[in-house]
């Protein structure tokens, strides 16, 4: 069977999916990146290989996305390297064909994508601030000593959520501590935090956007039922969370790879051997000018595969991806 | 005698006037190097905390020049078109720099206020010239020469040359290479000349777009008569020269040039842009059909990745809409 692989390496998670020719998901994997994107991709590849062993599945194309898309693209030999927005939009409109709004909250970024008739017409991403993303929730859950998995459920137990300032994660944290010291029960504080996060998202990322149903909510944070409920309350709309909400970026990358391969007729996929290769990443500071760019080399067996990070073309002599 | 001109802010507007003028006076012109990390770091250290990146960068350029020149040229530019003023930071620039950077050489902070009449530009140059020579004929001849080069510069920009390319043409006297942009989509990239033409601050935005098959149009390519026409569209214009040109430019490209999308480039914490940005966005949204609009915010952090992701997604959006991919 012909299949396509999608790899989405983000700040927090590394996701891999395998889809068949009709876009059905055969394998989906959600791993923690833990600051080691290369190892995460290799580990993911190993697990994908295990999962499809003996099933007569042939990988005919591979696509990468996420903040480490260039790096992972080099490692796996990607046919297409795409930004997260396009990948998420493609996946959402594949699974929910008439989708008009995509809310995506990941580890360190959040975005809103507005589609009309299956085409992206507008989008926005959070700017410099990471308040209201998964990392912040992770951090607060750890501080309250609550497993992140239970976080959303606790919020639903609240009867009267407290008001928490969601503008800035540092201030939100002091606000939460204050509310704790006042004696508010934890579920109310967590519900307040969910409301604040949603409020911040809608005012910042969703500012001025026309949010129409069907609304699809995806990204790691969509697992949080508290945030889901807060969105439904704030928007007054039903929120659809697709089955594969965690790996939508990877699904999008796989779909894009399928389209690319169909057009060019061959794949650059390096095969599952990549999980056993020794990839070395090294970096140095270029002293050529006062910009002091940090140049990164990715090599296998002392052979440089890719290099990036420079502002000028000096180090770009190798093939350019991304 | 060496005069230093920082390579930012009004540089992209006035340098082709100043360079031949100082040449005519026999004064050597020293321009600071292209913006880079070291310059910005230096600027951030010296500037008041709440200034925008371009102002911080300007301080960096001043520091880079101060020990290499006898005089620093830093005019107080009030108005360039006789109607609007510039951003307050331009008005107070010489003061801001004097109190933030120490061990400065002599500063020429001559006032340029075109509200005083069309001849003011010549009177301004004359006042500057007096600092270097008493020979009136020499000053007048330098002004005449500068005027010619300056009008040629504006024509080169209209032809679609970037300021740097135009400087080269003016310097060598060569005819500009015939430049027909290729690409499947047309985007207007609007912002202040000192953000969009400074590759360091804009993280190479213009090249990034061209590599993705985009034909790029800027406010500097809008003919003056069109700007004038656009200035009558809004019931009230903004107060600031560069901001108005961004708004008018957007109106021109949206309503008369069939543009595929608009990118507004703004520096983080720019005051005038809080209004400029909204006006451009509304203009793009009110048009039928709606014109895709993207804001790119540049800041001290050199996050090329953030800009690249947004730009790539925006170009994808337009290409998919047009059925190119």
Coordinates of C-alpha atoms in Angstrom, one line a residue:
Chain A
X1 CA 0.0 0.0 0.0
X2 CA 1.2 3.5 -0.8
X3 CA 1.6 5.7 2.2
X4 CA 2.9 9.1 3.1
X5 CA 4.8 10.2 6.2
X6 CA 4.3 13.6 7.9
X7 CA 6.7 14.9 10.6
X8 CA 5.9 17.9 12.8
X9 CA 8.7 18.9 15.1
X10 CA 7.6 21.6 17.5
X11 CA 9.0 23.1 20.7
X12 CA 7.3 20.6 23.0
X13 CA 6.2 17.7 20.9
X14 CA 7.4 15.7 17.9
X15 CA 4.6 14.1 16.0
X16 CA 4.7 11.6 13.2
X17 CA 1.8 10.2 11.1
X18 CA 1.5 7.8 8.3
X19 CA -1.5 8.2 6.0
X20 CA -2.7 6.1 3.1
X21 CA -3.6 7.3 -0.4
X22 CA -7.1 8.4 0.7
X23 CA -5.7 10.4 3.6
X24 CA -6.7 7.9 6.4
X25 CA -4.4 7.9 9.3
X26 CA -2.6 4.5 9.7
X27 CA -0.1 5.4 12.4
X28 CA 0.0 8.4 14.7
X29 CA 2.7 9.2 17.2
X30 CA 3.1 11.9 19.8
X31 CA 6.5 12.2 21.4
X32 CA 8.1 14.9 23.6
X33 CA 10.8 16.8 21.8
X34 CA 12.7 17.5 25.1
X35 CA 15.0 19.9 23.4
X36 CA 16.5 17.2 21.2
X37 CA 14.8 17.4 17.8
X38 CA 17.2 15.1 16.0
X39 CA 16.9 12.3 18.6
X40 CA 13.1 12.8 18.7
X41 CA 12.8 12.4 15.0
X42 CA 15.0 9.3 15.0
X43 CA 13.1 7.8 17.9
X44 CA 9.9 8.6 16.0
X45 CA 11.1 7.0 12.8
X46 CA 12.1 3.9 14.8
X47 CA 8.6 3.6 16.2
X48 CA 6.9 4.2 12.9
X49 CA 9.0 1.5 11.4
X50 CA 7.9 -0.9 14.2
X51 CA 4.3 0.0 13.7
X52 CA 4.2 -0.6 9.9
X53 CA 6.4 -3.7 10.0
X54 CA 4.8 -6.6 8.0
X55 CA 1.9 -4.5 6.8
X56 CA 3.1 -4.0 3.2
X57 CA 3.2 -0.3 3.6
X58 CA 5.5 1.6 1.4
X59 CA 6.4 5.2 2.2
X60 CA 6.1 7.1 -1.0
X61 CA 6.6 10.6 0.2
X62 CA 7.5 12.6 3.3
X63 CA 6.7 16.1 4.5
X64 CA 7.9 18.1 7.5
X65 CA 6.5 21.1 9.3
X66 CA 6.9 22.8 12.7
X67 CA 9.6 25.1 14.0
X68 CA 12.3 22.4 13.3
X69 CA 10.9 21.7 9.8
X70 CA 14.2 22.5 8.0
X71 CA 16.2 20.4 10.4
X72 CA 13.9 17.4 10.3
X73 CA 13.5 17.9 6.5
X74 CA 17.2 17.3 6.1
X75 CA 17.2 14.3 8.4
X76 CA 14.3 12.4 6.7
X77 CA 14.8 13.7 3.2
X78 CA 11.6 15.6 2.9
X79 CA 9.7 16.1 -0.3
X80 CA 8.1 19.2 1.1
X81 CA 9.0 21.5 4.0
X82 CA 6.1 23.6 4.9
X83 CA 5.2 26.2 7.5
X84 CA 2.8 25.2 10.3
X85 CA 0.0 27.4 9.2
X86 CA -0.4 25.8 5.8
X87 CA 0.0 22.3 7.3
X88 CA -2.6 22.8 10.0
X89 CA -5.1 24.4 7.5
X90 CA -4.7 21.5 5.0
X91 CA -5.2 18.9 7.7
X92 CA -8.2 20.7 9.2
X93 CA -10.0 21.1 5.9
X94 CA -9.2 17.5 5.1
X95 CA -10.9 16.1 8.2
X96 CA -13.6 18.7 8.5
X97 CA -14.2 19.8 4.9
X98 CA -16.4 22.8 5.5
X99 CA -14.3 24.2 8.4
X100 CA -14.3 28.0 8.6
X101 CA -12.1 28.6 11.6
X102 CA -9.1 26.7 13.0
X103 CA -8.0 27.5 16.5
X104 CA -4.6 26.0 17.2
X105 CA -2.7 26.1 20.4
X106 CA 0.6 24.4 20.7
X107 CA 3.6 24.4 23.0
X108 CA 5.0 27.8 22.3
X109 CA 2.8 29.3 19.7
X110 CA -0.9 29.7 19.0
X111 CA -2.6 30.6 15.8
X112 CA -5.9 31.2 14.3
X113 CA -6.7 30.3 10.7
X114 CA -9.7 31.6 8.9
X115 CA -10.9 29.5 5.9
X116 CA -13.7 30.2 3.4
X117 CA -14.7 27.6 0.9
X118 CA -11.7 25.5 1.8
X119 CA -9.1 28.2 1.2
X120 CA -7.2 30.1 3.8
X121 CA -8.2 33.7 3.7
X122 CA -6.6 35.1 6.9
X123 CA -4.4 33.9 9.7
X124 CA -2.6 35.2 12.7
X125 CA 0.0 33.9 15.1
X126 CA 0.8 35.1 18.6
X127 CA 3.6 37.7 18.6
X128 CA 6.5 37.9 21.0
X129 CA 4.6 36.7 24.0
X130 CA 4.0 33.0 24.8
X131 CA 1.3 33.6 27.5
X132 CA -1.6 31.4 26.6
X133 CA 0.2 28.5 25.1
X134 CA 0.8 24.9 26.2
X135 CA 4.1 25.6 27.9
X136 CA 2.5 28.0 30.3
X137 CA -0.2 25.5 31.2
X138 CA 2.4 22.9 31.7
X139 CA 4.3 25.2 34.0
X140 CA 1.3 26.1 36.1
X141 CA 0.2 22.5 36.3
X142 CA 3.6 21.6 37.7
X143 CA 3.5 24.4 40.1
X144 CA 0.1 23.4 41.4
X145 CA 1.3 19.8 41.5
X146 CA -1.5 18.6 39.2
X147 CA -0.7 16.3 36.3
X148 CA -1.4 18.2 33.1
X149 CA -3.8 15.5 32.0
X150 CA -6.1 16.2 35.0
X151 CA -5.9 20.0 34.6
X152 CA -8.9 20.5 32.3
X153 CA -11.1 18.0 34.2
X154 CA -10.5 20.0 37.4
X155 CA -11.5 23.2 35.7
X156 CA -14.9 21.7 34.8
X157 CA -15.6 21.0 38.5
X158 CA -15.5 24.7 39.2
X159 CA -18.7 26.5 40.0
X160 CA -17.4 30.1 40.1
X161 CA -14.2 30.7 38.3
X162 CA -12.0 33.5 39.6
X163 CA -10.7 36.4 37.5
X164 CA -7.1 36.0 36.5
X165 CA -5.2 38.5 34.3
X166 CA -4.2 36.6 31.2
X167 CA -2.1 39.3 29.4
X168 CA 1.2 38.1 30.6
X169 CA 2.2 34.7 32.0
X170 CA 4.3 36.3 34.7
X171 CA 1.5 38.4 36.0
X172 CA -1.0 35.6 35.5
X173 CA 1.2 33.6 37.8
X174 CA 1.3 36.3 40.5
X175 CA -2.4 36.7 40.2
X176 CA -2.9 32.9 40.7
X177 CA -0.7 32.9 43.8
X178 CA -2.6 35.8 45.2
X179 CA -5.9 34.0 44.6
X180 CA -4.5 30.8 46.3
X181 CA -3.4 32.8 49.3
X182 CA -6.9 34.3 49.5
X183 CA -8.2 30.8 49.9
X184 CA -10.0 30.2 46.6
X185 CA -10.4 26.5 45.8
X186 CA -8.0 25.1 43.2
X187 CA -10.7 24.2 40.6
X188 CA -11.9 27.8 40.6
X189 CA -8.4 29.1 40.0
X190 CA -7.8 26.6 37.2
X191 CA -11.1 27.5 35.6
X192 CA -10.2 31.2 35.9
X193 CA -6.8 30.4 34.2
X194 CA -8.6 28.7 31.3
X195 CA -10.9 31.7 30.9
X196 CA -7.9 34.0 31.0
X197 CA -6.0 32.0 28.5
X198 CA -9.0 32.0 26.1
X199 CA -9.6 35.7 26.6
X200 CA -6.0 36.5 25.9
X201 CA -6.0 34.3 22.8
X202 CA -9.2 35.8 21.4
X203 CA -8.1 39.4 22.1
X204 CA -4.6 38.9 20.8
X205 CA -4.4 36.3 18.2
X206 CA -8.1 36.4 17.2
X207 CA -8.3 40.2 17.2
X208 CA -10.5 41.4 14.4
X209 CA -11.0 37.9 12.9
X210 CA -14.5 36.7 11.9
X211 CA -14.9 33.5 13.8
X212 CA -17.6 31.4 12.1
X213 CA -18.7 27.8 12.7
X214 CA -17.6 25.1 12.1
X215 CA -14.7 25.9 14.5
X216 CA -12.0 23.2 14.8
X217 CA -9.8 23.3 17.9
X218 CA -6.5 21.5 17.5
X219 CA -2.9 21.3 18.9
X220 CA -1.8 19.8 22.1
X221 CA -3.9 22.1 24.3
X222 CA -7.1 20.9 22.7
X223 CA -6.8 17.9 25.0
X224 CA -7.6 20.2 27.8
X225 CA -11.4 20.0 28.3
X226 CA -11.3 23.1 30.5
X227 CA -9.9 25.2 27.6
X228 CA -12.5 23.7 25.3
X229 CA -15.3 24.6 27.6
X230 CA -13.9 28.1 28.0
X231 CA -13.8 28.6 24.2
X232 CA -17.4 27.4 23.8
X233 CA -18.5 29.8 26.6
X234 CA -16.6 32.7 25.1
X235 CA -17.6 32.1 21.5
X236 CA -21.1 30.8 22.0
X237 CA -20.2 28.2 19.3
X238 CA -19.7 24.4 19.3
X239 CA -16.1 23.5 19.2
X240 CA -15.0 20.5 17.1
X241 CA -11.9 18.7 18.4
X242 CA -10.8 16.2 15.7
X243 CA -9.7 12.7 16.7
X244 CA -6.1 13.4 15.8
X245 CA -6.0 16.9 17.2
X246 CA -2.5 16.4 18.6
X247 CA -0.9 15.5 15.3
X248 CA -2.8 17.7 12.8
X249 CA 0.4 19.5 11.7
X250 CA 1.9 16.1 10.8
X251 CA -1.2 15.0 9.0
X252 CA -1.0 18.3 7.0
X253 CA 2.6 17.7 6.2
X254 CA 1.8 14.2 5.0
X255 CA -1.0 15.4 2.8
X256 CA 1.2 18.1 1.3
X257 CA 3.9 15.5 0.7
X258 CA 1.4 13.3 -1.1
X259 CA 0.5 16.2 -3.4
X260 CA 4.1 17.1 -4.1
X261 CA 5.1 13.5 -4.9
X262 CA 2.1 13.0 -7.2
X263 CA 3.4 15.9 -9.1
X264 CA 7.1 15.2 -9.3
X265 CA 6.7 11.4 -9.4
X266 CA 9.5 10.5 -7.0
X267 CA 10.5 10.9 -3.4
X268 CA 13.6 12.1 -1.5
X269 CA 12.8 9.9 1.5
X270 CA 16.0 8.6 2.9
X271 CA 14.3 5.5 4.4
X272 CA 14.1 4.2 7.9
X273 CA 17.9 3.9 8.1
X274 CA 17.9 7.5 9.3
X275 CA 17.0 6.3 12.8
X276 CA 20.4 4.5 13.1
X277 CA 22.6 7.1 11.6
X278 CA 24.8 9.3 13.7
X279 CA 23.7 12.9 13.0
X280 CA 26.1 15.5 14.4
X281 CA 24.9 19.0 14.8
X282 CA 27.6 21.6 15.4
X283 CA 27.6 25.3 15.4
X284 CA 30.0 28.1 15.2
X285 CA 29.9 31.9 15.3
X286 CA 30.9 33.4 11.9
X287 CA 33.4 36.1 12.4
X288 CA 33.0 37.5 8.9
X289 CA 31.1 40.6 9.9
X290 CA 29.7 42.3 13.1
X291 CA 26.5 40.3 12.8
X292 CA 28.2 37.3 14.3
X293 CA 25.7 34.8 12.9
X294 CA 25.4 31.5 14.5
X295 CA 25.9 28.9 11.8
X296 CA 24.6 25.4 12.3
X297 CA 26.1 22.3 10.5
X298 CA 24.2 19.1 10.3
X299 CA 26.4 16.2 9.2
X300 CA 26.5 12.5 8.9
X301 CA 29.9 10.7 9.1
X302 CA 31.7 14.0 8.8
X303 CA 29.8 14.8 5.6
X304 CA 27.9 18.1 5.9
X305 CA 24.3 17.6 4.9
X306 CA 23.0 21.0 5.5
X307 CA 24.0 24.3 7.0
X308 CA 22.0 27.4 7.9
X309 CA 21.8 30.3 10.3
X310 CA 23.7 32.9 8.3
X311 CA 22.2 36.3 7.3
X312 CA 24.3 36.5 4.1
X313 CA 24.8 33.9 1.5
X314 CA 28.3 33.0 2.6
X315 CA 27.5 29.7 4.1
X316 CA 24.6 28.8 1.9
X317 CA 26.5 27.0 -0.8
X318 CA 24.9 23.7 0.2
X319 CA 21.4 23.2 -1.0
X320 CA 18.9 25.5 0.7
X321 CA 15.8 24.1 2.3
X322 CA 13.0 25.9 4.1
Chain B
X1 CA 36.8 67.9 7.0
X2 CA 34.7 64.8 7.4
X3 CA 31.0 64.7 7.9
X4 CA 29.2 61.6 9.2
X5 CA 25.8 60.5 8.0
X6 CA 24.1 57.6 9.9
X7 CA 22.8 55.0 7.5
X8 CA 19.2 54.8 8.8
X9 CA 16.0 56.9 9.3
X10 CA 16.0 59.8 6.8
X11 CA 19.1 58.4 5.1
X12 CA 17.0 56.5 2.6
X13 CA 15.1 59.6 1.7
X14 CA 17.8 62.3 1.8
X15 CA 21.2 60.8 1.3
X16 CA 21.2 61.3 -2.5
X17 CA 20.6 65.0 -1.8
X18 CA 23.3 65.3 0.9
X19 CA 26.0 63.3 -0.7
X20 CA 26.4 65.4 -3.9
X21 CA 25.9 68.5 -1.8
X22 CA 28.8 67.8 0.5
X23 CA 30.9 66.6 -2.4
X24 CA 30.3 70.0 -4.0
X25 CA 31.5 71.7 -0.9
X26 CA 34.6 69.5 -0.9
X27 CA 33.6 67.8 2.4
X28 CA 34.3 64.1 2.7
X29 CA 31.1 62.1 3.5
X30 CA 31.5 59.1 5.9
X31 CA 28.5 56.8 6.1
X32 CA 28.1 54.3 8.9
X33 CA 28.2 50.6 7.9
X34 CA 25.1 48.7 7.0
X35 CA 23.1 47.9 10.1
X36 CA 24.3 44.8 12.0
X37 CA 24.1 43.1 15.3
X38 CA 27.0 45.0 16.9
X39 CA 25.5 48.3 15.9
X40 CA 22.1 47.4 17.3
X41 CA 23.5 46.1 20.6
X42 CA 25.4 49.4 21.0
X43 CA 22.2 51.3 20.2
X44 CA 20.1 49.4 22.6
X45 CA 22.6 50.1 25.4
X46 CA 22.5 53.8 24.8
X47 CA 18.9 54.6 23.9
X48 CA 16.0 55.4 26.3
X49 CA 14.2 52.2 27.0
X50 CA 10.9 52.8 25.3
X51 CA 12.2 53.9 21.9
X52 CA 11.4 51.8 18.8
X53 CA 14.1 49.7 17.2
X54 CA 14.9 52.1 14.3
X55 CA 15.6 54.9 16.9
X56 CA 17.8 52.5 18.9
X57 CA 19.6 51.5 15.7
X58 CA 20.1 55.2 14.9
X59 CA 22.0 55.6 18.2
X60 CA 24.1 52.6 17.2
X61 CA 25.0 54.2 13.9
X62 CA 25.9 57.4 15.7
X63 CA 28.3 55.5 18.0
X64 CA 29.8 53.8 14.9
X65 CA 30.5 57.2 13.4
X66 CA 31.4 59.5 16.2
X67 CA 35.1 58.8 16.4
X68 CA 35.6 58.8 12.7
X69 CA 34.2 62.2 11.8
X70 CA 34.7 65.8 12.6
X71 CA 31.0 66.7 12.3
X72 CA 27.9 64.5 12.6
X73 CA 25.0 65.4 10.4
X74 CA 21.7 65.0 12.2
X75 CA 19.2 67.6 11.0
X76 CA 16.0 68.3 13.0
X77 CA 13.5 67.3 10.3
X78 CA 10.1 68.8 11.0
X79 CA 8.4 68.4 7.7
X80 CA 9.4 67.0 4.3
X81 CA 6.3 67.8 2.3
X82 CA 5.1 71.1 3.7
X83 CA 1.9 69.6 5.1
X84 CA 2.7 66.8 7.6
X85 CA 5.3 66.6 10.3
X86 CA 7.5 63.6 11.0
X87 CA 7.2 61.3 14.0
X88 CA 8.0 63.2 17.2
X89 CA 11.1 61.1 17.6
X90 CA 12.5 62.6 14.4
X91 CA 11.8 66.1 15.8
X92 CA 13.7 65.4 19.0
X93 CA 16.3 63.2 17.5
X94 CA 19.3 65.6 18.0
X95 CA 18.4 66.1 21.6
X96 CA 17.8 62.5 22.3
X97 CA 21.2 61.5 20.9
X98 CA 23.1 64.3 22.6
X99 CA 21.8 63.3 26.0
X100 CA 22.2 59.6 25.4
X101 CA 25.6 59.2 23.7
X102 CA 28.7 60.7 25.3
X103 CA 31.9 62.1 23.6
X104 CA 30.1 63.2 20.5
X105 CA 31.8 65.4 17.9
X106 CA 30.1 68.6 16.7
X107 CA 26.6 68.1 15.6
X108 CA 24.8 69.8 12.7
X109 CA 21.2 69.9 13.8
X110 CA 19.9 72.4 11.3
X111 CA 16.1 72.6 11.1
X112 CA 14.4 71.4 8.0
X113 CA 10.7 72.5 7.9
X114 CA 9.2 72.5 4.5
X115 CA 6.1 74.2 5.9
X116 CA 8.0 77.4 5.4
X117 CA 7.7 77.1 1.7
X118 CA 9.1 75.3 -1.3
X119 CA 12.4 77.2 -1.3
X120 CA 13.1 76.1 2.3
X121 CA 15.1 73.1 1.1
X122 CA 17.6 75.4 -0.6
X123 CA 17.7 77.7 2.4
X124 CA 18.3 74.7 4.6
X125 CA 21.2 73.5 2.5
X126 CA 22.5 77.0 2.4
X127 CA 22.5 77.2 6.2
X128 CA 24.3 73.8 6.4
X129 CA 26.8 75.0 3.7
X130 CA 27.7 78.1 5.7
X131 CA 29.1 75.8 8.4
X132 CA 31.8 74.7 6.0
X133 CA 32.5 77.6 3.7
X134 CA 31.9 81.3 3.3
X135 CA 32.0 81.0 -0.5
X136 CA 28.4 81.6 -1.5
X137 CA 29.0 80.6 -5.1
X138 CA 30.4 77.3 -4.0
X139 CA 27.4 76.6 -1.8
X140 CA 24.9 77.6 -4.6
X141 CA 26.7 75.4 -7.1
X142 CA 26.7 72.4 -4.7
X143 CA 22.9 72.9 -4.1
X144 CA 22.3 73.0 -7.9
X145 CA 24.2 69.8 -8.4
X146 CA 22.5 68.1 -5.5
X147 CA 19.1 69.1 -6.7
X148 CA 19.7 67.4 -10.0
X149 CA 20.9 64.1 -8.4
X150 CA 18.1 64.1 -6.0
X151 CA 15.4 64.3 -8.6
X152 CA 17.1 61.6 -10.5
X153 CA 17.1 59.4 -7.4
X154 CA 13.3 59.8 -7.0
X155 CA 12.9 58.7 -10.6
X156 CA 15.1 55.6 -10.1
X157 CA 13.0 54.6 -7.1
X158 CA 9.8 54.9 -9.2
X159 CA 11.4 52.5 -11.6
X160 CA 11.5 50.0 -8.9
X161 CA 15.1 50.2 -7.8
X162 CA 15.9 49.8 -4.2
X163 CA 17.7 52.7 -2.6
X164 CA 21.0 50.8 -2.6
X165 CA 20.7 50.0 -6.3
X166 CA 19.8 53.6 -7.0
X167 CA 22.8 54.9 -5.0
X168 CA 25.1 52.7 -7.1
X169 CA 23.5 54.1 -10.3
X170 CA 23.9 57.7 -9.1
X171 CA 27.5 57.1 -8.0
X172 CA 28.6 55.4 -11.2
X173 CA 26.4 57.5 -13.5
X174 CA 25.3 54.4 -15.2
X175 CA 21.8 53.8 -16.6
X176 CA 19.9 51.5 -14.3
X177 CA 19.7 47.9 -15.4
X178 CA 16.4 47.2 -16.9
X179 CA 14.6 45.4 -14.2
X180 CA 11.4 43.5 -14.9
X181 CA 10.2 41.7 -11.8
X182 CA 9.2 38.2 -12.3
X183 CA 6.9 36.1 -10.2
X184 CA 3.3 34.9 -10.1
X185 CA 1.9 37.2 -7.5
X186 CA 2.1 40.9 -6.7
X187 CA 2.4 42.0 -3.1
X188 CA 2.6 45.6 -1.8
X189 CA 5.2 45.8 1.0
X190 CA 4.5 49.0 2.9
X191 CA 6.4 50.4 5.8
X192 CA 8.9 53.1 6.5
X193 CA 11.9 53.1 4.2
X194 CA 14.3 52.7 7.2
X195 CA 12.6 49.4 8.1
X196 CA 11.9 47.8 4.8
X197 CA 15.1 48.8 3.0
X198 CA 17.3 47.9 6.0
X199 CA 18.0 44.2 5.4
X200 CA 19.1 43.7 9.0
X201 CA 16.0 45.1 10.6
X202 CA 13.6 43.6 8.1
X203 CA 15.5 40.2 8.3
X204 CA 15.9 40.2 4.5
X205 CA 12.1 40.4 3.9
X206 CA 12.3 41.7 0.3
X207 CA 14.7 39.0 -0.8
X208 CA 12.7 36.4 1.0
X209 CA 9.6 37.4 -0.9
X210 CA 11.4 37.5 -4.3
X211 CA 12.8 34.0 -3.7
X212 CA 9.2 32.8 -3.3
X213 CA 8.1 34.2 -6.6
X214 CA 6.6 37.5 -5.5
X215 CA 6.7 40.8 -7.3
X216 CA 7.3 43.4 -4.6
X217 CA 5.8 46.9 -4.7
X218 CA 6.6 49.6 -2.2
X219 CA 5.4 53.1 -1.4
X220 CA 8.5 54.5 -3.0
X221 CA 7.3 53.2 -6.4
X222 CA 4.0 55.1 -6.2
X223 CA 4.1 58.2 -8.6
X224 CA 3.7 61.5 -6.8
X225 CA 0.5 62.5 -8.6
X226 CA -1.1 59.2 -7.4
X227 CA 0.0 59.9 -3.8
X228 CA -1.7 63.3 -4.1
X229 CA -4.9 61.8 -5.4
X230 CA -4.9 59.2 -2.6
X231 CA -4.4 62.0 0.0
X232 CA -7.9 63.3 -0.8
X233 CA -9.6 60.0 -0.1
X234 CA -9.7 59.9 3.6
X235 CA -11.8 62.6 5.4
X236 CA -8.7 63.3 7.5
X237 CA -5.1 62.3 7.0
X238 CA -2.6 61.3 9.7
X239 CA -0.2 63.8 11.1
X240 CA 3.0 62.0 10.0
X241 CA 4.7 62.1 6.7
X242 CA 6.0 58.5 6.4
X243 CA 2.7 57.1 7.9
X244 CA 0.6 58.9 5.3
X245 CA 2.7 57.6 2.5
X246 CA 2.1 54.1 3.8
X247 CA -1.7 54.6 3.9
X248 CA -1.8 56.4 0.6
X249 CA 0.4 53.7 -0.9
X250 CA -2.0 51.0 0.3
X251 CA -5.0 52.8 -1.2
X252 CA -3.2 53.2 -4.5
X253 CA -2.2 49.5 -4.8
X254 CA -5.5 48.2 -3.5
X255 CA -7.8 50.4 -5.6
X256 CA -5.8 51.0 -8.7
X257 CA -3.1 48.3 -9.1
X258 CA -5.0 45.1 -8.6
X259 CA -2.5 43.9 -6.0
X260 CA -2.8 40.3 -4.6
X261 CA -2.0 41.2 -1.0
X262 CA -0.6 43.7 1.4
X263 CA 2.2 43.3 4.0
X264 CA 2.6 46.1 6.5
X265 CA 6.0 46.1 8.2
X266 CA 6.0 47.9 11.5
X267 CA 8.5 48.2 14.3
X268 CA 7.4 47.0 17.7
X269 CA 6.1 49.9 19.8
X270 CA 5.9 52.3 17.0
X271 CA 3.3 54.9 18.1
X272 CA 2.1 56.3 14.7
X273 CA 1.8 52.7 13.3
X274 CA -0.9 51.8 15.8
X275 CA -3.1 54.0 13.6
X276 CA -1.4 53.4 10.3
X277 CA -1.6 49.6 10.7
X278 CA -5.4 49.7 11.4
X279 CA -6.0 52.1 8.5
X280 CA -4.2 49.9 6.0
X281 CA -6.0 46.8 7.4
X282 CA -9.4 48.4 7.1
X283 CA -8.6 49.6 3.5
X284 CA -7.7 46.0 2.6
X285 CA -10.8 44.5 4.3
X286 CA -13.2 47.0 2.8
X287 CA -12.2 46.4 -0.7
X288 CA -14.3 43.9 -2.6
X289 CA -13.1 41.2 -2.8
X290 CA -11.1 41.5 0.5
X291 CA -7.3 41.9 0.0
X292 CA -5.3 39.5 2.2
X293 CA -3.4 41.5 4.7
X294 CA -0.4 40.6 7.0
X295 CA 1.4 42.6 9.6
X296 CA 5.1 41.9 10.2
X297 CA 6.4 43.3 13.5
X298 CA 10.1 43.7 13.7
X299 CA 11.9 44.0 17.0
X300 CA 15.3 43.7 18.6
X301 CA 15.3 40.0 18.6
X302 CA 16.7 38.7 15.3
X303 CA 14.0 36.1 14.9
X304 CA 14.2 35.4 11.2
X305 CA 12.2 32.2 11.7
X306 CA 9.1 34.0 13.0
X307 CA 9.0 36.3 10.0
X308 CA 9.8 33.5 7.6
X309 CA 6.9 31.3 8.8
X310 CA 4.4 34.1 8.5
X311 CA 5.6 35.3 5.1
X312 CA 5.7 31.7 3.8
X313 CA 2.2 31.1 5.0
X314 CA 0.9 34.3 3.6
X315 CA 2.4 33.7 0.2
X316 CA 1.0 30.1 0.3
X317 CA -2.4 31.6 1.1
X318 CA -2.4 33.8 -1.9
X319 CA -0.9 31.2 -4.3
X320 CA -3.5 28.7 -3.2
X321 CA -6.3 31.2 -3.6
X322 CA -5.1 32.0 -7.1
X323 CA -4.8 28.3 -7.9
X324 CA -1.1 28.5 -8.5
X325 CA -0.3 25.6 -6.1

